[in-house]
XYZ file of C-alpha atoms in Angstrom:
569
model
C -9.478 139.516 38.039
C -8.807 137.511 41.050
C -12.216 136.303 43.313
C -10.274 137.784 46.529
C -11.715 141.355 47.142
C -10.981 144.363 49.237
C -14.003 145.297 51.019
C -15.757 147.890 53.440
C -17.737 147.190 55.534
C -19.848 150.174 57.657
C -21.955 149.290 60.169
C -22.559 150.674 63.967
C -23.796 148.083 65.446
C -20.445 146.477 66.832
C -21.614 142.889 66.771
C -23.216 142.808 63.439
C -19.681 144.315 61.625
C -17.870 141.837 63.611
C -19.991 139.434 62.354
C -20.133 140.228 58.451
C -16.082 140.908 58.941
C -15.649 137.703 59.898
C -17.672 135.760 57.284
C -16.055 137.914 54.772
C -12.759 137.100 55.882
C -13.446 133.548 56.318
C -14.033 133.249 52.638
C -10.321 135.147 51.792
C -11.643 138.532 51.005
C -10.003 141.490 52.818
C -11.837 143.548 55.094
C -11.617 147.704 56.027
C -14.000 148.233 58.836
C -15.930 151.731 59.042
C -18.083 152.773 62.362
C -20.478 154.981 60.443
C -21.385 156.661 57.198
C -18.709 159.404 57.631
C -15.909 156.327 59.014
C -16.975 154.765 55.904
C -16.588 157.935 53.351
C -12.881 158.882 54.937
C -11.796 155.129 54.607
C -12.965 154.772 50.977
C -9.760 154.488 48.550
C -11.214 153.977 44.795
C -7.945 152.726 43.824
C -8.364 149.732 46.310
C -11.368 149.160 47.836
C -14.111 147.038 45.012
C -17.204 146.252 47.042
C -18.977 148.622 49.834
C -21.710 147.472 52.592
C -23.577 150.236 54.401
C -26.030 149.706 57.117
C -28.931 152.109 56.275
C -29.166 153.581 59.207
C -26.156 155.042 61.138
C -25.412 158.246 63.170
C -23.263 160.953 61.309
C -24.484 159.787 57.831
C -26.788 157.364 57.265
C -26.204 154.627 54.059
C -27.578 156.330 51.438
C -26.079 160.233 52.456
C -22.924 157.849 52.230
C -23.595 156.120 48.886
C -23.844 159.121 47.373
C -20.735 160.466 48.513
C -18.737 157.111 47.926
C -20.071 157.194 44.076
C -18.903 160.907 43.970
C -15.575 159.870 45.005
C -15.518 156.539 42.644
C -15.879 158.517 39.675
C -16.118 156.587 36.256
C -14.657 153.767 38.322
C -17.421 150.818 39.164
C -17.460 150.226 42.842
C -21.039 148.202 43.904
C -22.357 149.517 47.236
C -24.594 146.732 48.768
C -27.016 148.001 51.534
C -27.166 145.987 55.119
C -30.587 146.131 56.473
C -32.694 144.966 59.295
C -35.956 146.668 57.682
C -38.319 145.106 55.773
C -39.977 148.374 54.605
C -40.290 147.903 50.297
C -39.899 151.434 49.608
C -36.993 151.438 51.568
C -35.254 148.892 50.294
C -36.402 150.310 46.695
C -34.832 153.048 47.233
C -31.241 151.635 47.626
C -31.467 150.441 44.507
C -32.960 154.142 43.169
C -29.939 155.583 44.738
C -27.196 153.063 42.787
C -26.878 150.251 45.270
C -26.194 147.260 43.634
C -28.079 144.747 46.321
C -29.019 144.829 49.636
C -28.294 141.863 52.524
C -30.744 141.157 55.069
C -29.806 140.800 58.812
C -29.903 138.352 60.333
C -26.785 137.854 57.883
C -27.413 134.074 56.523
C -23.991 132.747 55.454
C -24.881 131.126 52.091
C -26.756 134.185 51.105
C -24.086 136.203 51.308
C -21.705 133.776 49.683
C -24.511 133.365 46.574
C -24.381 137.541 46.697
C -20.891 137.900 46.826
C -20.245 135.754 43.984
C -22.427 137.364 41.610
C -20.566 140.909 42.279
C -17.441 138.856 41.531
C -18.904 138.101 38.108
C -19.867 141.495 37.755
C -16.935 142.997 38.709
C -14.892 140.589 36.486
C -17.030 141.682 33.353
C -17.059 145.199 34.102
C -13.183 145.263 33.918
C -13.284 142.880 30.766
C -15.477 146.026 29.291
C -13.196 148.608 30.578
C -10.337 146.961 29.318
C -12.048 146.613 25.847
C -13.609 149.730 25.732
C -9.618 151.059 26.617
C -8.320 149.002 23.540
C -10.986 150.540 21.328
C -10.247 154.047 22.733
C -6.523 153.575 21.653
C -7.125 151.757 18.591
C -9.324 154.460 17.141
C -6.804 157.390 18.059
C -4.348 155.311 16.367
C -6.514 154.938 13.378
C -7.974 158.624 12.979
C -3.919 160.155 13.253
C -2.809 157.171 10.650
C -6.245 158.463 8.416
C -5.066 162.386 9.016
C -1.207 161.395 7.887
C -2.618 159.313 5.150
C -5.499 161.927 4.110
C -2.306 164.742 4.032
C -0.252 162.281 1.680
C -3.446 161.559 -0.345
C -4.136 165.660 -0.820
C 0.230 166.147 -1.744
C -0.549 163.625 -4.542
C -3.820 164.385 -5.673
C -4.127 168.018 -5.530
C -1.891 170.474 -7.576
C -1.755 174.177 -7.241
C -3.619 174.111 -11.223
C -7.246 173.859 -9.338
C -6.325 177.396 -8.004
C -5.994 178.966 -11.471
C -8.914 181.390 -12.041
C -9.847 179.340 -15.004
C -11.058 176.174 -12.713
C -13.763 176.562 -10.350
C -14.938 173.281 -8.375
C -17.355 171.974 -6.309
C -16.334 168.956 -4.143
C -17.773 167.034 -1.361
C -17.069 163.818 0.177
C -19.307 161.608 2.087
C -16.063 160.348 4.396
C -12.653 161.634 5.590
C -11.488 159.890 2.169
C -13.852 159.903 -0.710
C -14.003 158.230 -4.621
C -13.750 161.215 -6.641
C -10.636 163.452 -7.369
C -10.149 166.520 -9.825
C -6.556 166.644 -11.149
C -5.486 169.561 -13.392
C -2.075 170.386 -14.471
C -0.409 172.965 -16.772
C 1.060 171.167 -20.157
C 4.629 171.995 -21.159
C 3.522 174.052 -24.341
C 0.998 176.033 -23.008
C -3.000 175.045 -22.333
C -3.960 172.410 -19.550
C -5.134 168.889 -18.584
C -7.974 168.112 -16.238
C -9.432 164.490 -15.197
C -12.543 164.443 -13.024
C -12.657 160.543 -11.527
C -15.234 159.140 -9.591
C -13.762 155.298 -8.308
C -16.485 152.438 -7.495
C -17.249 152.772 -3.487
C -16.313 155.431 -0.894
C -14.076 156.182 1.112
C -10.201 154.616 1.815
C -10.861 151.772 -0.310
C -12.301 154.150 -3.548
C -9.628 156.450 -2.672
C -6.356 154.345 -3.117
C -6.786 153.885 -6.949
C -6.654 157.709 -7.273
C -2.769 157.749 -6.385
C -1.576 155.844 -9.370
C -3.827 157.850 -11.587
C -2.740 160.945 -10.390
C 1.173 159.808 -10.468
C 0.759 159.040 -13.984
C -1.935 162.116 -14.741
C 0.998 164.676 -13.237
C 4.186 162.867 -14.362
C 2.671 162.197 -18.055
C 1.565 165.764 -18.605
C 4.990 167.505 -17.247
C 6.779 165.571 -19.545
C 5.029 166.415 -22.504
C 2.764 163.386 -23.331
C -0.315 163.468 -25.048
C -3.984 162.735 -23.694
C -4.464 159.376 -25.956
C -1.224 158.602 -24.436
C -2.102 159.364 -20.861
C -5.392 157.217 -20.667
C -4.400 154.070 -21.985
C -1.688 154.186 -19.477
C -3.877 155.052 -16.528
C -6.317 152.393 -17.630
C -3.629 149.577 -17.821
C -2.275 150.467 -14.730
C -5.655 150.506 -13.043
C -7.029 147.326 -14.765
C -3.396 146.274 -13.401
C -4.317 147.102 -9.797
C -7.482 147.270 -9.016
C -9.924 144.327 -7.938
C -12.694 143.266 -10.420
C -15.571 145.211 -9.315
C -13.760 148.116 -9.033
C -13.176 150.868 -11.794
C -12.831 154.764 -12.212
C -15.415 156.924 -14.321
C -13.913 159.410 -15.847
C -13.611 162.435 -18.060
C -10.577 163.630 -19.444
C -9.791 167.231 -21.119
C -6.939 168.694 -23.202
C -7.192 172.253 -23.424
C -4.755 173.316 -26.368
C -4.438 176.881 -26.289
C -2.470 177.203 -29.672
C -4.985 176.463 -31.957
C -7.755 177.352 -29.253
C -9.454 173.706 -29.251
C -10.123 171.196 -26.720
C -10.276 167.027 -26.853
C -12.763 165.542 -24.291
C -12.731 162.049 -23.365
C -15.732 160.684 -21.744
C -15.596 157.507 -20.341
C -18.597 156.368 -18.183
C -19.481 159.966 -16.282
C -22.562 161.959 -17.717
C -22.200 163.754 -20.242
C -20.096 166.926 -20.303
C -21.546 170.543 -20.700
C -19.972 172.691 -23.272
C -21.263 176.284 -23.267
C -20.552 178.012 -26.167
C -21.559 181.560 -26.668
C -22.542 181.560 -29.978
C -24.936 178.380 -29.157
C -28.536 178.755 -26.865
C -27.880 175.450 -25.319
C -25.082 173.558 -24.147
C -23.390 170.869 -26.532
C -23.424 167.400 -24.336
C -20.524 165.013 -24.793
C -21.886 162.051 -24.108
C -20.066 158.899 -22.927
C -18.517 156.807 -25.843
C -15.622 154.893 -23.328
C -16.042 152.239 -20.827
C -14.459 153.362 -17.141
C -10.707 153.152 -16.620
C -9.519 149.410 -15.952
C -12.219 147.895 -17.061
C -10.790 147.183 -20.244
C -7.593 145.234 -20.732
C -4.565 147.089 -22.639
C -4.764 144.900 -25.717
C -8.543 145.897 -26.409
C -8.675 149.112 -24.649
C -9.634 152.103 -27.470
C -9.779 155.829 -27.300
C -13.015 157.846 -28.535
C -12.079 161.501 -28.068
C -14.687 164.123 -29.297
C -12.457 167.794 -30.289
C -13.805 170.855 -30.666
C -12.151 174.525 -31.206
C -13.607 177.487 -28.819
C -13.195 181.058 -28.307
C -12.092 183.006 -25.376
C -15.271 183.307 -22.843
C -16.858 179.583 -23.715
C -17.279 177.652 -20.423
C -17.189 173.871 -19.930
C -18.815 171.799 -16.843
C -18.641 168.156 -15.672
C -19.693 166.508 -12.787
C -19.677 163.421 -10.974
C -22.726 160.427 -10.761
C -22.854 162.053 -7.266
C -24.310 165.320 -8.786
C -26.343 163.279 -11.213
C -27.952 160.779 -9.421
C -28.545 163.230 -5.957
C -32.088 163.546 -5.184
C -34.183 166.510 -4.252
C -36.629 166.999 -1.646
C -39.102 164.849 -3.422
C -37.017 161.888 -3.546
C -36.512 162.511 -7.918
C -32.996 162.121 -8.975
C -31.446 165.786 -10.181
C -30.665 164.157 -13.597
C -34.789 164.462 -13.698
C -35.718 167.495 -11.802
C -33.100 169.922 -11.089
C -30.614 169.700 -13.904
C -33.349 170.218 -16.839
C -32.979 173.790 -17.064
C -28.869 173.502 -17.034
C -30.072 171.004 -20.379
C -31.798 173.536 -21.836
C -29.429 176.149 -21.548
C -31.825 178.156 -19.327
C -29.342 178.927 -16.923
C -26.381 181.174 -17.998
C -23.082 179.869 -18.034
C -21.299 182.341 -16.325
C -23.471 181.419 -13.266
C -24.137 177.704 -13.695
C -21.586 176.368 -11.080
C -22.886 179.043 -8.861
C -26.361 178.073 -9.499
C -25.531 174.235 -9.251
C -24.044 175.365 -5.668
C -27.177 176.409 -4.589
C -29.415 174.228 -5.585
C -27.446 170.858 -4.046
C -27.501 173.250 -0.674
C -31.132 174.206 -1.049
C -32.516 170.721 -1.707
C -30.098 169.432 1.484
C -27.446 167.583 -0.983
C -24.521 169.093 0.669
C -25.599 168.894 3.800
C -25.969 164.606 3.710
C -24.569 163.241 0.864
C -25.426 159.622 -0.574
C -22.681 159.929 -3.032
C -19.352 161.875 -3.238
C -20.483 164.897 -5.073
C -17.281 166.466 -7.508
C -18.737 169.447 -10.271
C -15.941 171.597 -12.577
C -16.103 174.435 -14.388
C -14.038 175.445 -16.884
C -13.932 179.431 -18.173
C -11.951 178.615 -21.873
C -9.396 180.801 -22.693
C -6.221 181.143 -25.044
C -3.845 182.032 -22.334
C -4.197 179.044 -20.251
C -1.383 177.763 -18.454
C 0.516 179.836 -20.546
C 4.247 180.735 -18.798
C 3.295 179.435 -15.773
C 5.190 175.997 -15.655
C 7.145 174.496 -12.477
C 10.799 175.024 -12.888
C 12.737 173.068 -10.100
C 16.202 173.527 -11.558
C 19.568 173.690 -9.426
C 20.706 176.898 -10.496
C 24.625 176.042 -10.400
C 23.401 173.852 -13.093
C 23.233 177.056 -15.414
C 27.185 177.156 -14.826
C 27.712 173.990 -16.634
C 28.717 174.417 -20.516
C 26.441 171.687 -23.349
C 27.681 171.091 -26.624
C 25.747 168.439 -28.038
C 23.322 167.305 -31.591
C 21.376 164.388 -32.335
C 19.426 163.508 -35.312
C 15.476 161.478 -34.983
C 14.154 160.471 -38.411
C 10.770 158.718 -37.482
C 9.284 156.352 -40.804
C 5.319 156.013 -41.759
C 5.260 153.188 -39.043
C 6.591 155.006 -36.382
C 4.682 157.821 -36.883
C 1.743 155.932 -37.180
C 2.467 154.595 -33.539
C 4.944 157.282 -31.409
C 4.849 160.359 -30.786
C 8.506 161.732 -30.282
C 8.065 164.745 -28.581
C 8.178 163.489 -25.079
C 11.024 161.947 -25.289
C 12.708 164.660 -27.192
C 11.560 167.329 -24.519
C 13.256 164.804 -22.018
C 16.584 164.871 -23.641
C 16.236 168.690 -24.220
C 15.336 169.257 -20.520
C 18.917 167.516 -19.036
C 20.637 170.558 -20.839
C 22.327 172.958 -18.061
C 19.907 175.730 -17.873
C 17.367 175.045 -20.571
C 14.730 172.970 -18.620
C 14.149 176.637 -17.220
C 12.712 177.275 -20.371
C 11.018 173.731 -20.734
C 7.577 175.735 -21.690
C 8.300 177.753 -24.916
C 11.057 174.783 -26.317
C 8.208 172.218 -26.164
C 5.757 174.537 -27.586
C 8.074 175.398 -30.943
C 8.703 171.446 -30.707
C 4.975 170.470 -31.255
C 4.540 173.327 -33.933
C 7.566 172.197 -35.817
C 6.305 168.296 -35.703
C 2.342 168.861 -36.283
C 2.750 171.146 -39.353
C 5.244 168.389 -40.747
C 3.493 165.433 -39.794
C -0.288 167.226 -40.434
C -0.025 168.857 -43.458
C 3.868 167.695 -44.977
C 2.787 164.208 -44.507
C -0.635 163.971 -44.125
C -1.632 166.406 -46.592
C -4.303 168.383 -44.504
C -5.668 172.050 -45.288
C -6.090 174.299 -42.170
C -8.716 175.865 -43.882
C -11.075 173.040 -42.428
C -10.219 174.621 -39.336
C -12.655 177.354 -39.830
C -15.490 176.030 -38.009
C -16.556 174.322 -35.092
C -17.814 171.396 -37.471
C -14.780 171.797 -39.315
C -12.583 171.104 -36.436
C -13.952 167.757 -35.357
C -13.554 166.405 -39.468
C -9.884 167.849 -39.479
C -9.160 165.918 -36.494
C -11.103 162.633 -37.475
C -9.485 162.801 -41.026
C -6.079 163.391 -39.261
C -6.629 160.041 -38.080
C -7.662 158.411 -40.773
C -4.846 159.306 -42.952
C -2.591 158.794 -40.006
C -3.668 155.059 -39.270
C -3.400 154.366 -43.028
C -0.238 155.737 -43.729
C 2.293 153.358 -45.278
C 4.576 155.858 -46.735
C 6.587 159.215 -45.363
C 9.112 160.175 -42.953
C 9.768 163.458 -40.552
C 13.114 164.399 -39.504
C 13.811 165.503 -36.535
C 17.267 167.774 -35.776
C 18.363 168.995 -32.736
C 21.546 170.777 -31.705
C 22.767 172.556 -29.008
C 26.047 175.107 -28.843
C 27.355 177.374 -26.315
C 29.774 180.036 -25.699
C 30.866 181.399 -22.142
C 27.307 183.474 -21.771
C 24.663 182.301 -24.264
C 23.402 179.113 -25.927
C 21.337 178.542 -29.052
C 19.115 175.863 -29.523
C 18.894 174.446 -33.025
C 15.926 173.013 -34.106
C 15.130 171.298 -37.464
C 12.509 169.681 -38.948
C 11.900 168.200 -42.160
C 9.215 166.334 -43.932
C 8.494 164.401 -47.092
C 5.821 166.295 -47.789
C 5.376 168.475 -51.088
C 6.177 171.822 -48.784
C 4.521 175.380 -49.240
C 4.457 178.824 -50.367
C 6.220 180.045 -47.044
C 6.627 183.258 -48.357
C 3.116 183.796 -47.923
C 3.019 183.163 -44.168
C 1.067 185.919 -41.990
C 3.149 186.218 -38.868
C 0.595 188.736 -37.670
C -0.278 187.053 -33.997
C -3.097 189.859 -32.999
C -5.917 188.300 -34.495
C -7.344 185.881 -31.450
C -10.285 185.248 -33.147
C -8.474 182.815 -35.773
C -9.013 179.842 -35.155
C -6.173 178.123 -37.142
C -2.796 179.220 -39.059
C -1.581 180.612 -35.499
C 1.479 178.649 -34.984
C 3.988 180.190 -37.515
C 3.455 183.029 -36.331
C 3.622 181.976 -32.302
C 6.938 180.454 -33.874
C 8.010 183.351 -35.224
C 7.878 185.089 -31.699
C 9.271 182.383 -29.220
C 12.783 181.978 -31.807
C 15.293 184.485 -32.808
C 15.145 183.433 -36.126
C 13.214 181.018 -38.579
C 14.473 179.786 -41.653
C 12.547 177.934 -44.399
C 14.345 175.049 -47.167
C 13.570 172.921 -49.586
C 10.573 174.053 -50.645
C 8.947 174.528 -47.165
C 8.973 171.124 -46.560
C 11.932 171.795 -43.591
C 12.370 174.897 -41.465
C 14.770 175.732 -38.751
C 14.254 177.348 -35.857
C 16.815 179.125 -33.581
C 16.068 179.569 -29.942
C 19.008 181.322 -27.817
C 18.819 182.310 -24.250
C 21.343 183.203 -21.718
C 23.533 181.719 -18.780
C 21.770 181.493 -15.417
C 18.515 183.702 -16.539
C 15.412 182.109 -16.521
C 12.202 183.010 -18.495
């Protein structure tokens, strides 16, 4: 700002303005002369004039009636009003300063007074427009930033969220302490039926906890659609975090694989408090506690899985929740983990209502309403039919036009099988068929079926009669992979082959093991029973294909699977 100023003066005494005009104007500033108050008020311009001297007392309107005015017209703009005075009354002059004068110049006017006056204004005039300017910059610089946090919050909530967390299954509490926050819930359907959901909660709040969940979730959604398995899913999320993310900074987490064919679920726990499984045959809830260190923590080489299974019926519930939940602290100041969620432990509260009840009880102890912690809780009501039928077909439909002829033959050894799981990458090569990604659901559920009973019990030897019991479930599963890691001898074949005519297609699967085979002639293809807990798959197989067809001894089968020209499923 330059030290020249455009100033009014208002005075009516005509020697004194002439006087304070022309020691104004002999140190450069410009000078608007005013007769009175009212002179004064109709020659005030905000946009030009940046210093005004009133004489107290004038006809018309005296020096304060026409302060007042001049600051109404001056708006949010700063324009100091310095009073001229011949008085030497103290209340007086006190109240030019009660009214918003910025000074007040005694007549006789002394020359270097005025210039010592005038050149403090200056300086206050200069930093008031440094502030304006800055407080203009800030203005604009936080617009900018809130619209780049709404665009980025939208693209966070496309990649994060998925339309799963509306299925009637899921219910969720979630809460964030700022616009973004450190936890995420991802669910999404599995190609053969039954679900995966990952609760996170990422070190810190906010943008910087946030970014970390958009790799997980990329790999969380693309993984599952195409068919791979949880113990595949993690390690990759936790090498591509450990990949990305700074030192201090990790993601809690629990993972869950709801299989609805054989009506069990795997829970990985790594780092979050322990998960709540509600079974209705059991008082209290079983607790999976944490047996994993957070995701990228842990480099690839040394990174391990600990997965806990265990088989449910229709109507069991499941809950997990964040530290957020866990740590919040009640009206006392004692963390829930010691007050509030006690009778959740004891399985005092019923399951049906314990998200409700959870609800209420961060609300009634003020949790919700100022958060220390992002604050994520999900519930889980079990159940066979599970994202059964209700996968995402994006498919050109002039694709369905398009004629496929094709076969290919996979033989995996004991060492691949021991290390790879085919199906993915099967599914993938299945899917680029004209027409039959449609159908991506029920082809990658006969897949699994056809590979689990040859590599489980061909291979491996296992009884499903293990599978009887909750107990039972959890030593099929760790003996599964026991056998499987120690395996050094064995093979499954994998067949696939494709024809078409000018309407239909058949899909030809076969599978064969070097297992000893079984009685197939025994199989009980009778699918009503829900309540079994195992031998369910022959029978699911025997609905999904046209036909199934049993050699050498059991130990391969074939499966046909037709479907027609441009209809979906």
């Amino acid at each position: 700002m330059e030290k020249i100023l455009t100033i009014l003066i208002a005075d009516d005494n005509p020697s004194d303005r002439i006087l304070l005009k022309a020691i104004l104007s002999q140190f450069g500033h410009k000078v608007i002369s005013a007769v009175d108050g009212q002179d004064a008020i109709e020659k005030f311009d905000p946009r030009t004039i940046q210093l005004v001297c009133l004489d107290i007392k004038m006809p018309h309107k005296d020096g304060w009636e026409a302060a007042l005015e001049i600051q109404r017209l001056a708006g949010d703009m700063f324009v100091p009003i310095v009073f001229l005075s011949g008085i030497t009354d103290p209340i007086a002059l006190s109240n030019c300063l009660r009214i918003g004068g910025t000074d007040f110049i005694s007549k006789p006017y002394n020359p270097a007074l005025i210039t010592a006056k005038l050149n403090a204004i200056v300086k206050l005039l200069v930093m008031q427009k440094t502030l304006e300017e800055q407080r203009d910059a800030m203005t604009l610089y936080n617009e900018q930033l809130l619209n780049e946090q709404e665009v980025a919050k939208v693209v966070y909530e496309n990649i994060t969220n998925s339309n799963c967390l509306k299925d009637p299954a899921l219910s969720t509490i979630h809460f964030g302490t700022n616009t973004f926050n450190g936890d995420v819930i991802l669910a999404a359907y599995k190609p053969n039926g039954g679900m995966h959901l990952l609760l996170g909660d990422f070190t810190g709040h906010g943008l910087s906890a946030a970014i970390g969940a958009l790799p997980l979730a990329d790999i969380f959604f693309d993984w599952t659609k195409k068919g791979f398995l949880m113990r595949q899913i993690i390690p990759e999320i936790n090498a591509r975090l450990k990949g990305i993310l700074p030192p201090n900074m990790f993601c809690s987490a629990a993972f869950i694989d709801i299989k609805v064919n054989n009506k069990s679920i795997e829970i990985w726990n790594g780092g979050l408090p322990d998960l709540l499984f509600f079974s209705q045959e059991e008082n209290k809830p079983v607790r999976f506690t944490s047996k994993n260190l957070p995701l990228g923590v842990l480099p690839p080489d040394v990174f391990t899985c600990q997965i806990d299974p265990i088989s449910f019926s229709s109507g069991d519930r499941l809950m997990v929740f964040s530290d957020g939940v866990y740590e919040a602290l009640d009206l006392s100041g004692e963390m829930f983990c010691n007050s509030i969620l006690k009778p959740l432990y004891e399985g005092e509260i019923e399951a049906k209502h314990s998200m409700s009840w959870l609800r209420q009880e961060l609300r009634k102890e003020g949790v919700l309403d100022n958060p220390h912690d992002d604050i994520s809780c999900l519930g889980v009501r079990l159940d066979a039919n599970i994202g059964v039928d209700t996968s995402n077909h994006e498919v050109s439909r002039g694709h369905h036009e398009a004629p496929a002829d094709f076969s290919f033959e996979y033989i995996l050894n004991a060492d691949s099988l021991r290390n790879t799981d085919p199906l993915p990458y099967v599914l993938q090569i299945l899917t680029t068929v004209p027409g039959l990604s449609s159908f991506s659901s029920q082809i990658f559920m006969i897949l699994s079926e056809l590979y689990s009973n040859a590599l489980e019990h061909g291979v491996l030897n296992l009884n499903s009669d293990k599978k009887s019991s909750s107990d039972g479930f959890s030593q099929y599963y760790e003996e599964r992979e026991k056998r499987l890691a120690s395996l050094e001898n064995g093979y499954v074949k994998i067949s696939v082959k494709v024809t078409s005519d000018r309407n239909s297609r058949t899909l030809i699967l076969y599978v064969e093991d070097s297992g000893e085979g079984f009685n197939f002639n025994s199989v009980n293809y009778d699918i009503s029973n829900t309540e079994l807990l195992y031998n369910r798959g022959l029978a699911l197989l025997n609905q999904l294909c046209s036909r199934l067809e049993f050699s050498k001894g059991g130990s391969a089968v074939t499966a046909y699977y037709n479907w027609q020209v441009g209809i979906n499923n």
